[in-house]
């Protein structure tokens, strides 16, 4: 998985405050949002990176790990565990236990992983113990559509020459990582297999925008229905539904459909809500008679001339 400098993504320095991180994220999210850039794949990619950067840097604990370990921050707990094991091993054998590790500030933890664990291929290295060597951890990404992520289903893919079959629970989030113990590289000298870390990448949807477990979309209605009221058809993840448009509906007015949003992760039967914003389609080509009628309505309006 390529390293992404989250500070650079947000245009910030490492000394940025939480308020500066929040402001930078909001500014870029508005600029790069898929609704504003519907056919711009580069903007979509940058939007995902901005979300990922904000998710890490806005969380003090995650940010602390990221600042210390860089691209290996997701495996910081494993690193600390390995360091303790190495210290115990060094104490028992009389050695330093830290070949290739300089200590002090600004360490290259990736180099340390490689020197201590073997660090080849796409994994995070091998952990050493008296029983043998743990296999390499492997990182993989898995692309999903929004509709796929909304249903529990099985997927089979190949990693490190092995077919892996997993059940993907409904409600997974973009950037979410799951760990499969033992599905990484093979261990040596009787050691356990490494682990497989799968990052889910969910592509933007042309109709729905997801925010947590809620979904947002737009529904277009003609001017006459917006003024007089009536019914229109609108999309949900489970199909089309009939919406009752109240008389006098304004552009941008929202309607909430409870339970029609995204499924809650690993909570069967629980769903977020769907929020539909109305857009009003104004007629562009009017007949002479229609223009006359609109003129009459304008003259009858109590707000005319104010």
Short mmCIF file of C-alpha atoms in Angstrom, two decimals, residues 120-126 134-141 156-165 180 182-187 192-198:
data_model
loop_
_atom_site.label_atom_id
_atom_site.label_comp_id
_atom_site.label_asym_id
_atom_site.label_seq_id
_atom_site.Cartn_x
_atom_site.Cartn_y
_atom_site.Cartn_z
CA UNK A 120 10.07 -8.32 1.40
CA UNK A 121 7.05 -8.16 -0.91
CA UNK A 122 3.92 -6.26 0.09
CA UNK A 123 3.91 -7.18 3.78
CA UNK A 124 5.02 -5.65 7.04
CA UNK A 125 7.70 -8.22 7.89
CA UNK A 126 8.26 -11.29 10.02
CA UNK A 134 5.96 -15.42 11.92
CA UNK A 135 5.11 -15.01 8.24
CA UNK A 136 4.89 -11.64 6.55
CA UNK A 137 1.81 -9.53 7.10
CA UNK A 138 0.18 -8.57 3.81
CA UNK A 139 -1.88 -5.50 2.92
CA UNK A 140 -4.52 -5.64 0.21
CA UNK A 141 -7.28 -3.31 -0.97
CA UNK A 156 -13.34 -14.63 -3.28
CA UNK A 157 -10.05 -13.06 -4.30
CA UNK A 158 -6.42 -14.09 -4.65
CA UNK A 159 -3.67 -12.82 -2.37
CA UNK A 160 -0.11 -14.12 -2.31
CA UNK A 161 -1.11 -16.95 -4.64
CA UNK A 162 -3.89 -18.16 -2.35
CA UNK A 163 -7.65 -17.93 -2.87
CA UNK A 164 -9.28 -16.19 0.07
CA UNK A 165 -13.05 -16.38 0.58
CA UNK A 180 -7.60 -12.07 8.78
CA UNK A 182 -2.91 -16.36 9.42
CA UNK A 183 -3.77 -15.42 5.83
CA UNK A 184 -0.48 -13.63 5.21
CA UNK A 185 2.87 -15.17 4.33
CA UNK A 186 3.82 -18.63 5.57
CA UNK A 187 5.79 -18.88 8.81
CA UNK A 192 2.66 -18.94 12.63
CA UNK A 193 1.48 -17.48 9.36
CA UNK A 194 1.34 -13.74 8.93
CA UNK A 195 -1.88 -11.77 8.88
CA UNK A 196 -3.83 -10.25 6.00
CA UNK A 197 -5.11 -6.67 6.30
CA UNK A 198 -7.85 -5.77 3.84
#
